[in-house]
C-alpha positions as CSV (number, residue, x, y, z in Angstrom):
1,M,-71.6,-24.8,-11.4
2,W,-71.2,-21.2,-10.2
3,M,-69.4,-22.4,-7.1
4,R,-66.8,-24.2,-9.2
5,R,-66.4,-21.2,-11.4
6,D,-65.9,-18.9,-8.4
7,R,-63.4,-21.2,-6.9
8,L,-61.4,-21.3,-10.1
9,L,-61.6,-17.5,-10.4
10,V,-60.4,-17.1,-6.8
11,T,-57.6,-19.6,-7.4
12,L,-56.4,-17.8,-10.5
13,T,-56.5,-14.5,-8.7
14,L,-54.5,-15.7,-5.8
15,A,-52.0,-17.4,-8.1
16,A,-51.5,-14.1,-10.0
17,V,-51.1,-12.1,-6.8
18,F,-48.6,-14.7,-5.5
19,S,-46.6,-14.7,-8.8
20,A,-46.5,-10.9,-8.7
21,D,-45.3,-10.9,-5.1
22,V,-42.6,-13.5,-5.9
23,Y,-41.4,-11.6,-9.0
24,F,-41.5,-8.0,-7.6
25,V,-40.7,-8.6,-3.9
26,L,-39.0,-11.9,-3.2
27,L,-36.8,-12.3,-6.2
28,P,-35.1,-8.9,-5.9
29,K,-34.3,-9.7,-2.3
30,L,-32.9,-13.1,-3.1
31,R,-30.9,-11.6,-6.0
32,D,-29.4,-8.9,-3.7
33,R,-28.6,-11.5,-1.1
34,Y,-27.0,-14.3,-3.2
35,L,-25.8,-12.7,-6.4
36,R,-24.5,-9.5,-4.8
37,G,-23.6,-10.9,-1.5
38,G,-26.2,-9.1,0.8
39,C,-23.9,-6.7,2.6
40,T,-23.7,-6.7,6.4
41,C,-21.0,-4.1,6.3
42,P,-21.2,-1.1,8.6
43,A,-23.0,2.0,7.4
44,A,-21.4,5.3,7.8
45,G,-22.9,7.2,10.7
46,G,-24.9,4.2,11.9
47,N,-25.5,3.4,15.6
48,N,-22.7,1.3,17.1
49,T,-23.4,-2.2,18.2
50,S,-21.7,-5.6,18.2
51,R,-23.4,-8.8,17.0
52,R,-24.1,-9.5,20.6
53,N,-25.4,-5.9,21.2
54,S,-22.5,-5.2,23.5
55,G,-22.4,-1.5,22.6
56,A,-18.8,-1.8,21.5
57,P,-17.4,1.0,19.3
58,H,-16.6,0.9,15.6
59,W,-13.0,-0.2,15.0
60,S,-10.8,0.7,12.2
61,S,-9.9,-2.1,9.8
62,N,-6.3,-1.7,11.0
63,S,-7.3,-2.3,14.6
64,S,-5.5,-5.0,16.6
65,T,-8.8,-6.1,18.1
66,V,-9.9,-9.2,16.2
67,T,-12.2,-12.2,16.9
68,R,-13.2,-15.2,14.8
69,G,-16.4,-15.0,12.9
70,D,-19.5,-17.1,13.6
71,S,-22.1,-18.5,11.3
72,G,-24.3,-15.5,11.9
73,V,-22.0,-13.3,9.9
74,R,-22.9,-13.0,6.2
75,L,-20.1,-11.7,4.0
76,G,-20.9,-9.5,1.0
77,V,-21.0,-5.9,-0.2
78,I,-23.7,-3.2,-0.3
79,T,-25.3,-2.7,-3.6
80,A,-24.9,0.6,-5.4
81,S,-28.4,1.9,-4.8
82,T,-28.1,1.1,-1.1
83,E,-24.8,2.7,-0.4
84,T,-25.2,6.0,-2.1
85,G,-28.9,6.8,-1.7
86,G,-29.3,6.6,-5.5
87,K,-26.7,9.3,-6.2
88,T,-25.1,9.2,-9.7
89,W,-21.3,9.3,-9.6
90,K,-19.1,10.3,-12.5
91,S,-16.0,9.0,-10.8
92,K,-15.7,5.3,-9.7
93,L,-13.0,6.3,-7.3
94,E,-15.1,8.9,-5.5
95,R,-18.0,6.4,-5.4
96,L,-15.6,3.8,-3.9
97,F,-14.4,6.1,-1.2
98,A,-18.0,7.1,-0.4
99,H,-18.9,3.5,0.3
100,P,-19.6,2.6,3.9
101,L,-16.6,0.3,4.0
102,Y,-14.4,3.3,3.5
103,N,-16.2,5.3,6.1
104,I,-15.8,3.1,9.2
105,R,-15.2,5.4,12.1
106,S,-11.8,4.7,13.7
107,P,-11.4,4.9,17.4
108,E,-10.1,8.2,18.8
109,A,-6.3,7.9,19.1
110,G,-5.0,8.7,22.5
111,A,-1.6,10.2,23.2
112,E,0.1,6.8,23.3
113,E,-1.5,5.8,20.0
114,V,-0.2,8.9,18.1
115,L,3.4,8.5,16.9
116,L,4.6,12.1,17.6
117,Q,3.5,15.1,19.6
118,P,3.6,18.5,17.9
119,E,6.0,20.2,20.4
120,E,8.4,17.3,20.3
121,L,8.5,17.2,16.5
122,M,8.8,21.0,16.1
123,S,11.7,21.1,18.5
124,Y,13.5,18.2,16.8
125,Y,13.3,19.8,13.3
126,R,14.2,23.3,14.4
127,R,17.4,21.8,15.7
128,K,18.0,20.0,12.4
129,V,17.4,23.3,10.5
130,S,19.9,25.1,12.7
131,R,22.5,22.3,12.0
132,W,21.7,22.4,8.3
133,E,22.3,26.2,8.2
134,R,25.7,25.8,10.0
135,H,26.8,23.0,7.6
136,K,25.6,25.0,4.6
137,K,27.8,27.9,5.6
138,Y,30.8,25.6,5.9
139,Y,30.0,24.0,2.5
140,N,29.8,27.4,0.8
141,E,33.2,28.4,2.2
142,V,34.8,25.2,1.0
143,A,33.1,25.4,-2.4
144,A,34.2,29.0,-2.8
145,A,37.8,28.0,-2.2
146,S,37.4,25.3,-4.8
147,N,35.6,27.5,-7.3
148,I,32.4,25.5,-7.0
149,S,29.1,27.2,-6.8
150,F,25.8,26.0,-5.4
151,P,22.3,27.3,-6.1
152,D,21.4,29.9,-3.5
153,R,18.2,28.4,-2.1
154,E,17.3,29.0,1.5
155,V,15.5,26.4,3.6
156,V,12.1,27.7,4.7
157,F,11.0,25.8,7.7
158,D,7.2,26.0,7.8
159,P,5.3,24.6,10.8
160,E,2.3,24.1,8.5
161,A,4.3,22.2,5.8
162,T,2.4,19.2,4.4
163,W,5.2,16.8,5.3
164,L,5.1,17.9,8.9
165,K,1.3,17.4,9.0
166,F,1.8,13.9,7.5
167,H,4.3,13.0,10.3
168,L,1.9,14.3,12.9
169,G,-1.0,12.2,11.5
170,I,0.7,8.9,11.9
171,N,-0.9,6.7,14.6
172,K,-1.1,3.0,15.5
173,Y,-3.8,2.3,13.0
174,A,-2.4,3.8,9.8
175,L,0.1,6.3,8.3
176,Y,-2.7,8.7,7.5
177,A,-6.5,9.1,7.8
178,R,-8.8,8.0,4.9
179,D,-10.2,11.5,4.4
180,D,-7.0,13.5,5.1
181,P,-6.8,16.3,2.4
182,N,-3.2,17.0,3.4
183,I,-2.0,13.8,1.5
184,E,-3.0,15.3,-1.9
185,H,-1.3,18.5,-1.0
186,L,1.8,16.6,0.0
187,L,1.9,14.8,-3.3
188,Q,1.7,18.1,-5.1
189,D,4.5,19.5,-3.0
190,M,6.8,16.6,-3.8
191,R,6.2,17.2,-7.5
192,K,6.9,20.9,-7.4
193,T,8.9,22.1,-4.4
194,A,12.5,23.1,-5.2
195,I,15.3,20.7,-4.4
196,I,18.1,22.1,-2.3
197,N,20.3,19.0,-1.7
198,A,20.8,15.5,-3.1
199,D,22.7,12.7,-1.3
200,Y,23.0,9.0,-1.1
201,T,20.6,7.4,1.4
202,Q,21.9,6.3,4.8
203,D,21.8,2.6,4.0
204,E,23.8,3.2,0.9
205,K,26.4,5.1,2.8
206,A,26.6,2.2,5.3
207,L,27.6,-0.1,2.4
208,K,30.5,2.1,1.2
209,G,33.7,0.1,1.3
210,G,31.8,-3.1,2.1
211,C,30.4,-3.9,-1.3
212,D,31.7,-7.0,-2.9
213,C,30.9,-6.8,-6.6
214,S,31.6,-10.5,-7.1
215,Q,28.4,-11.4,-5.2
216,V,25.4,-12.5,-7.2
217,V,23.0,-10.9,-4.7
218,K,24.1,-7.4,-3.9
219,P,23.6,-6.1,-0.3
220,S,20.8,-3.7,-1.2
221,G,19.6,-4.7,-4.6
222,H,20.2,-3.3,-8.1
223,H,18.9,0.2,-7.7
224,L,20.3,3.6,-7.3
225,K,18.3,5.8,-5.0
226,L,18.9,9.3,-3.6
227,A,17.7,11.3,-0.6
228,L,16.5,14.7,-1.8
229,K,16.0,17.6,0.5
230,L,13.2,20.0,-0.5
231,Q,13.1,23.8,0.1
232,D,10.5,23.5,2.9
233,F,13.0,21.0,4.6
234,G,10.9,18.0,3.6
235,K,12.7,14.9,2.4
236,A,11.8,12.4,-0.3
237,M,13.5,9.3,-1.6
238,F,14.1,9.5,-5.4
239,K,14.2,6.3,-7.4
240,P,15.0,7.0,-11.0
241,M,13.5,5.3,-14.1
242,R,15.4,2.2,-15.0
243,Q,12.9,0.3,-17.2
244,E,10.3,1.3,-19.8
245,R,6.7,0.7,-18.7
246,D,6.0,-1.9,-21.5
247,Q,9.1,-4.0,-20.6
248,E,8.4,-7.2,-18.7
249,T,10.9,-8.9,-16.4
250,P,12.5,-11.7,-18.4
251,E,11.3,-15.2,-17.3
252,D,14.9,-16.3,-16.5
253,F,15.5,-13.5,-14.0
254,F,15.5,-14.3,-10.3
255,Y,13.5,-11.9,-8.2
256,F,16.6,-10.7,-6.4
257,V,18.4,-9.5,-9.5
258,D,15.4,-7.9,-11.1
259,F,15.4,-4.2,-11.9
260,Q,13.5,-1.9,-9.6
261,R,10.8,0.2,-11.2
262,H,10.0,3.8,-10.2
263,N,6.4,3.4,-11.6
264,A,5.9,0.4,-9.3
265,E,6.6,2.5,-6.3
266,I,3.9,5.0,-7.5
267,A,1.4,2.3,-8.3
268,A,1.9,0.6,-5.0
269,F,1.0,3.7,-3.0
270,H,-2.3,4.1,-5.0
271,L,-3.1,0.4,-4.6
272,D,-2.4,0.5,-0.9
273,R,-4.8,3.4,-0.5
274,I,-7.5,1.8,-2.6
275,L,-7.2,-1.4,-0.4
276,D,-7.5,1.0,2.6
277,F,-4.4,-0.3,4.3
278,R,-2.7,3.1,4.3
279,R,0.7,1.6,5.1
280,V,2.7,2.9,2.1
281,P,4.2,6.5,2.6
282,P,2.8,8.9,-0.1
283,V,4.6,8.6,-3.5
284,A,4.5,11.0,-6.4
285,G,6.1,10.9,-9.8
286,R,8.4,13.8,-10.8
287,L,10.6,14.8,-13.8
288,I,14.0,16.0,-12.5
289,N,16.9,17.8,-14.1
290,V,19.8,15.6,-13.0
291,T,22.3,18.4,-13.6
292,G,20.6,21.3,-12.0
293,E,18.7,19.4,-9.2
294,I,21.2,16.7,-8.3
295,L,24.8,17.5,-9.5
296,F,24.6,21.2,-8.7
297,T,23.0,20.7,-5.3
298,T,24.8,17.8,-3.8
299,H,27.5,18.3,-1.2
300,N,28.7,14.7,-1.5
301,D,31.9,14.4,-3.4
302,D,31.3,10.7,-4.1
303,L,28.0,11.5,-5.8
304,R,29.4,14.4,-7.8
305,S,32.3,12.3,-9.0
306,V,30.1,9.6,-10.7
307,F,28.4,12.0,-13.2
308,F,29.5,11.7,-16.8
309,T,28.3,12.5,-20.3
310,S,27.3,9.5,-22.4
311,P,28.1,9.0,-26.1
312,A,24.5,10.1,-26.8
313,N,25.4,13.4,-25.1
314,N,23.1,12.6,-22.1
315,T,24.0,13.4,-18.5
316,C,24.4,10.1,-16.5
317,F,25.4,9.1,-13.0
318,F,25.9,5.8,-11.2
319,A,26.8,4.6,-7.7
320,K,30.4,4.0,-6.4
321,C,30.3,0.4,-5.4
322,L,27.3,0.9,-3.2
323,Y,25.1,-1.3,-5.4
324,V,27.0,-2.1,-8.6
325,C,30.5,-1.2,-9.7
326,K,30.2,-0.4,-13.4
327,T,29.0,2.5,-15.5
328,E,26.7,0.1,-17.4
329,Y,24.3,0.4,-14.5
330,A,24.2,4.2,-14.7
331,V,21.0,6.1,-15.1
332,C,20.8,8.8,-17.8
333,G,18.8,11.9,-18.4
334,N,17.4,12.9,-21.8
335,P,19.6,14.9,-22.1
336,D,19.3,16.1,-18.5
337,M,15.6,15.3,-17.6
338,L,14.9,12.1,-15.8
339,E,11.7,10.8,-14.3
340,G,11.5,9.0,-11.1
341,S,9.4,8.4,-7.9
342,M,9.4,10.7,-4.9
343,S,8.6,8.8,-1.7
344,A,7.9,10.9,1.4
345,Y,10.3,10.2,4.2
346,L,9.0,9.0,7.6
347,P,10.1,10.7,10.8
348,G,13.8,10.2,11.6
349,L,14.8,7.0,13.5
350,S,16.1,9.1,16.4
351,I,12.6,10.5,17.1
352,A,10.4,7.7,15.8
353,P,12.5,4.5,16.0
354,R,11.4,1.5,13.9
355,I,12.4,-2.2,14.1
356,S,13.1,-4.4,11.1
357,I,11.7,-7.9,11.4
358,P,12.4,-10.9,9.0
359,N,9.3,-12.0,7.1
360,P,8.3,-15.4,8.4
361,W,7.7,-16.3,4.7
362,I,11.1,-14.9,3.6
363,R,12.5,-16.4,0.4
364,S,15.9,-18.0,-0.2
365,Y,18.3,-15.5,-1.8
366,T,20.4,-18.1,-3.5
367,F,20.1,-20.0,-6.8
368,T,19.3,-23.4,-5.2
369,G,18.2,-22.9,-1.6
370,R,14.6,-23.3,-0.3
371,E,13.0,-22.1,2.9
372,E,10.9,-24.3,5.2
373,W,7.6,-22.7,4.1
374,E,8.3,-23.7,0.5
375,V,8.5,-27.4,1.4
376,N,6.2,-27.7,4.4
377,P,2.5,-27.1,3.8
378,F,1.8,-27.0,7.5
379,Y,4.4,-24.3,8.1
380,C,1.7,-21.9,9.4
381,D,0.8,-24.2,12.3
382,T,4.3,-23.6,13.6
383,I,4.2,-19.8,13.0
384,K,0.9,-19.6,14.9
385,Q,2.7,-20.9,18.0
386,L,5.5,-18.3,17.9
387,Y,5.5,-14.8,19.4
388,P,4.3,-12.3,18.2
389,Y,2.1,-14.3,15.7
390,N,0.3,-16.2,18.4
391,S,-1.9,-13.3,19.4
392,G,-3.1,-9.9,18.3
393,S,-3.2,-8.9,14.7
394,R,0.4,-9.4,13.5
395,L,-0.3,-12.6,11.5
396,L,-3.4,-11.0,10.0
397,N,-1.4,-8.0,9.0
398,I,1.2,-10.3,7.4
399,I,-1.6,-11.9,5.3
400,D,-2.8,-8.4,4.3
401,M,0.8,-7.7,3.2
402,A,1.0,-11.0,1.2
403,I,-2.3,-10.1,-0.6
404,F,-0.9,-6.7,-1.4
405,D,2.3,-8.1,-2.7
406,F,0.5,-10.8,-4.7
407,L,-1.6,-8.1,-6.5
408,T,1.6,-6.2,-7.4
409,G,3.7,-9.3,-8.1
410,N,6.4,-8.4,-5.6
411,M,8.4,-11.4,-4.5
412,D,11.0,-9.4,-2.6
413,R,9.4,-8.9,0.8
414,H,12.3,-10.3,3.0
415,H,11.7,-7.9,6.0
416,Y,9.0,-5.6,7.3
417,E,9.3,-2.7,9.7
418,I,7.0,-1.5,12.5
419,F,7.2,1.6,14.8
420,T,8.6,0.5,18.1
421,K,6.3,2.8,20.0
422,F,3.2,0.8,19.1
423,G,4.8,-2.5,20.1
424,D,3.0,-5.7,19.1
425,D,-0.1,-3.7,18.0
426,G,1.9,-1.8,15.4
427,F,1.1,-2.3,11.7
428,P,3.8,-3.4,9.2
429,L,5.0,-0.7,6.9
430,H,4.7,-1.6,3.2
431,F,8.1,-0.3,2.2
432,D,10.2,-0.8,-0.9
433,N,7.7,-1.9,-3.6
434,A,9.9,-1.2,-6.6
435,R,10.1,-4.8,-7.6
436,G,6.4,-5.1,-8.2
437,F,4.6,-4.9,-11.5
438,G,7.4,-6.7,-13.4
439,R,5.4,-9.4,-15.2
440,H,1.8,-8.9,-16.0
441,S,1.5,-12.2,-17.8
442,H,2.4,-14.3,-14.7
443,D,0.7,-14.7,-11.3
444,E,3.2,-15.9,-8.7
445,M,1.0,-17.9,-6.4
446,S,3.8,-18.6,-3.9
447,I,3.4,-14.9,-2.7
448,L,0.1,-15.9,-1.3
449,A,1.6,-18.7,0.9
450,P,0.6,-16.9,4.2
451,L,-3.0,-16.9,3.1
452,T,-3.1,-20.4,1.5
453,Q,-1.3,-22.0,4.5
454,C,-3.0,-20.1,7.3
455,C,-6.4,-19.9,5.8
456,I,-7.4,-16.8,7.8
457,I,-8.2,-13.2,6.6
458,K,-9.6,-10.0,8.1
459,R,-13.2,-9.5,7.5
460,S,-12.6,-5.9,6.4
461,T,-10.0,-7.0,3.9
462,L,-12.3,-9.7,2.4
463,L,-15.2,-7.3,2.1
464,R,-13.1,-4.7,0.3
465,L,-11.7,-7.3,-2.1
466,R,-15.2,-8.5,-2.9
467,L,-16.3,-4.9,-3.4
468,L,-13.4,-4.3,-5.8
469,S,-14.3,-7.3,-7.8
470,Q,-17.7,-5.8,-8.7
471,E,-18.2,-4.1,-12.0
472,E,-19.2,-0.7,-10.4
473,Y,-15.9,-0.7,-8.4
474,R,-13.6,-2.8,-10.5
475,L,-10.1,-2.6,-9.2
476,S,-8.5,-1.9,-12.6
477,D,-10.9,1.0,-13.2
478,V,-10.3,2.7,-9.9
479,M,-6.6,2.2,-10.1
480,R,-6.5,3.7,-13.7
481,E,-8.4,6.7,-12.4
482,S,-6.3,7.1,-9.3
483,L,-3.0,6.8,-11.3
484,G,-4.3,9.2,-13.9
485,R,-3.8,12.0,-11.3
486,D,0.0,11.5,-11.2
487,A,2.2,13.8,-13.3
488,L,4.0,10.9,-15.0
489,Q,0.8,9.1,-16.1
490,P,0.2,6.6,-17.5
491,I,1.9,4.8,-14.6
492,L,0.9,1.3,-15.5
493,T,0.2,-0.3,-18.9
494,E,-3.2,-1.8,-19.6
495,P,-2.0,-5.4,-19.2
496,H,-0.8,-4.6,-15.7
497,L,-4.1,-3.0,-14.8
498,L,-6.0,-6.0,-16.1
499,A,-3.7,-8.3,-14.2
500,L,-4.9,-6.7,-11.0
501,D,-8.5,-7.9,-11.7
502,R,-7.3,-11.4,-12.5
503,R,-5.1,-11.7,-9.4
504,L,-8.0,-10.3,-7.2
505,Q,-10.2,-13.2,-8.4
506,R,-7.4,-15.6,-7.6
507,V,-7.3,-14.3,-4.0
508,L,-11.0,-14.6,-3.6
509,R,-10.9,-18.2,-4.9
510,V,-8.2,-19.1,-2.3
511,V,-10.4,-17.7,0.4
512,H,-13.5,-19.5,-0.9
513,K,-11.5,-22.8,-0.9
514,C,-10.4,-22.2,2.7
515,M,-14.1,-21.5,3.7
516,K,-15.2,-24.7,1.9
517,K,-12.5,-26.7,3.8
518,L,-12.7,-25.1,7.3
519,G,-15.9,-23.2,7.4
520,E,-16.4,-19.4,7.4
521,P,-16.1,-19.0,11.2
522,Q,-12.6,-20.4,11.2
523,V,-11.4,-18.4,8.2
524,V,-12.8,-14.9,8.7
525,A,-11.5,-12.8,11.6
526,I,-13.8,-10.0,12.7
527,D,-11.7,-6.8,13.0
528,F,-14.5,-4.2,13.3
529,V,-18.0,-4.2,14.7
530,E,-21.0,-3.8,12.5
531,S,-23.6,-1.1,12.8
532,R,-27.2,-1.9,13.8
533,R,-28.6,-0.5,10.6
534,A,-26.6,-2.9,8.4
535,T,-26.7,-6.0,10.7
536,T,-29.1,-8.9,10.6
537,K,-29.4,-10.4,14.1
538,P,-27.9,-14.0,14.1
539,A,-30.2,-16.8,14.8
540,G,-30.2,-17.8,18.4
541,N,-28.3,-14.7,19.3
542,R,-25.0,-16.6,19.6
């Protein structure tokens, strides 16, 4: 009898121990692995190793070195307690940028991987300053003879100017480093530095005399933009406010006749930085006095001639057949103050040439036409055979750009630009985002055609998207916080912020569908090497 009772007692004891082990040890591990994804992403400062222990270095997520994934790679994200060592964060944005995914060590950029050398850049701009001073003297003489006065603001060329540091920081991987403190200083300077000159941009000047106002699709859109020169000799492109933030693009509008929005330019910069692409030049919001900072500073007679006072006694201006030909398209101050976006100029084309390339998924810019990708679901198979999309990272970068555009709702990506110095390894610049954030109530799935048709995505991009879908890093929350630092905040209305979360889930569902159809190894391209501390060795060491 005692033997049976002892066996029963031992059995109950073992069962209790086993249950406690399952509950307190095994279940948390399974929960972390399957519910949270079980991150295999690289940890900041970890030892460098590839999945085959090749000793390869960490690569930036913008690197052109990519390989297909294998079944040993588990995709997910690090849980909050793992990534921060239990630290409590008051700011979701700071917590996000402290995550290991945002601290992947980029390769050291050699001389050929940096866009410009300091001596070359300084010499170039000193010549431009000298030419500006000569022209200014001439303008002042002509103005005095015509009884026109300009504000007397001298150009102060500072070799330590934030815009110069921005130009010197451009390399083949991104426009700026993740942790570059100069970017915040540059945003502040664009908001506050005095404006000494206003002019039409070069592409607008090129259209002068060639604009046909009978065309449905204008040569450069429906937007008036100006090139503003700042007192430290920096330049910014100013896009004035044309639409209230709570206005949606009407359903019947074609994308090519939609208004462009200054707040979309600002929001696109912040989103690009949060996604860690870093391909949008810095953009800041600014309130400008159109009389004192544009009319009284411009040396362009055409620009000066289009200023007028509206019936509401507001100061307005429009473009002379550069975009549209009627005063109905004018922008007006209140009575003189007008908000707009200030986008930092990139280095001049003469010192840092760029090439403009048609987007393979370009849209038809007519009322009835359709492009091949819109009718051929296997269109990507053809693109994969064509140079430069048949090797390197160009196609993956185009898919990054499509995801970025889908999140913003921008259908107007007809071309993209790359720096010619970096050749095929160069990243596409995410220029001209003002047609984004037009309709928060609609998700235009056709923008995702490169992803849905090609079924391939960078591993780093996918990991960050998954991270931003989690509650502790939710995309709408970090965007709201980031945009809250801009002088013109709120930049986006709540419906637009919430639309980001909804669209992010749609992107993840598309990727999941691709994986289900083709398998993870065929869908996920490895564009950086995992650290030893965060990596589980694949079975069989494949």
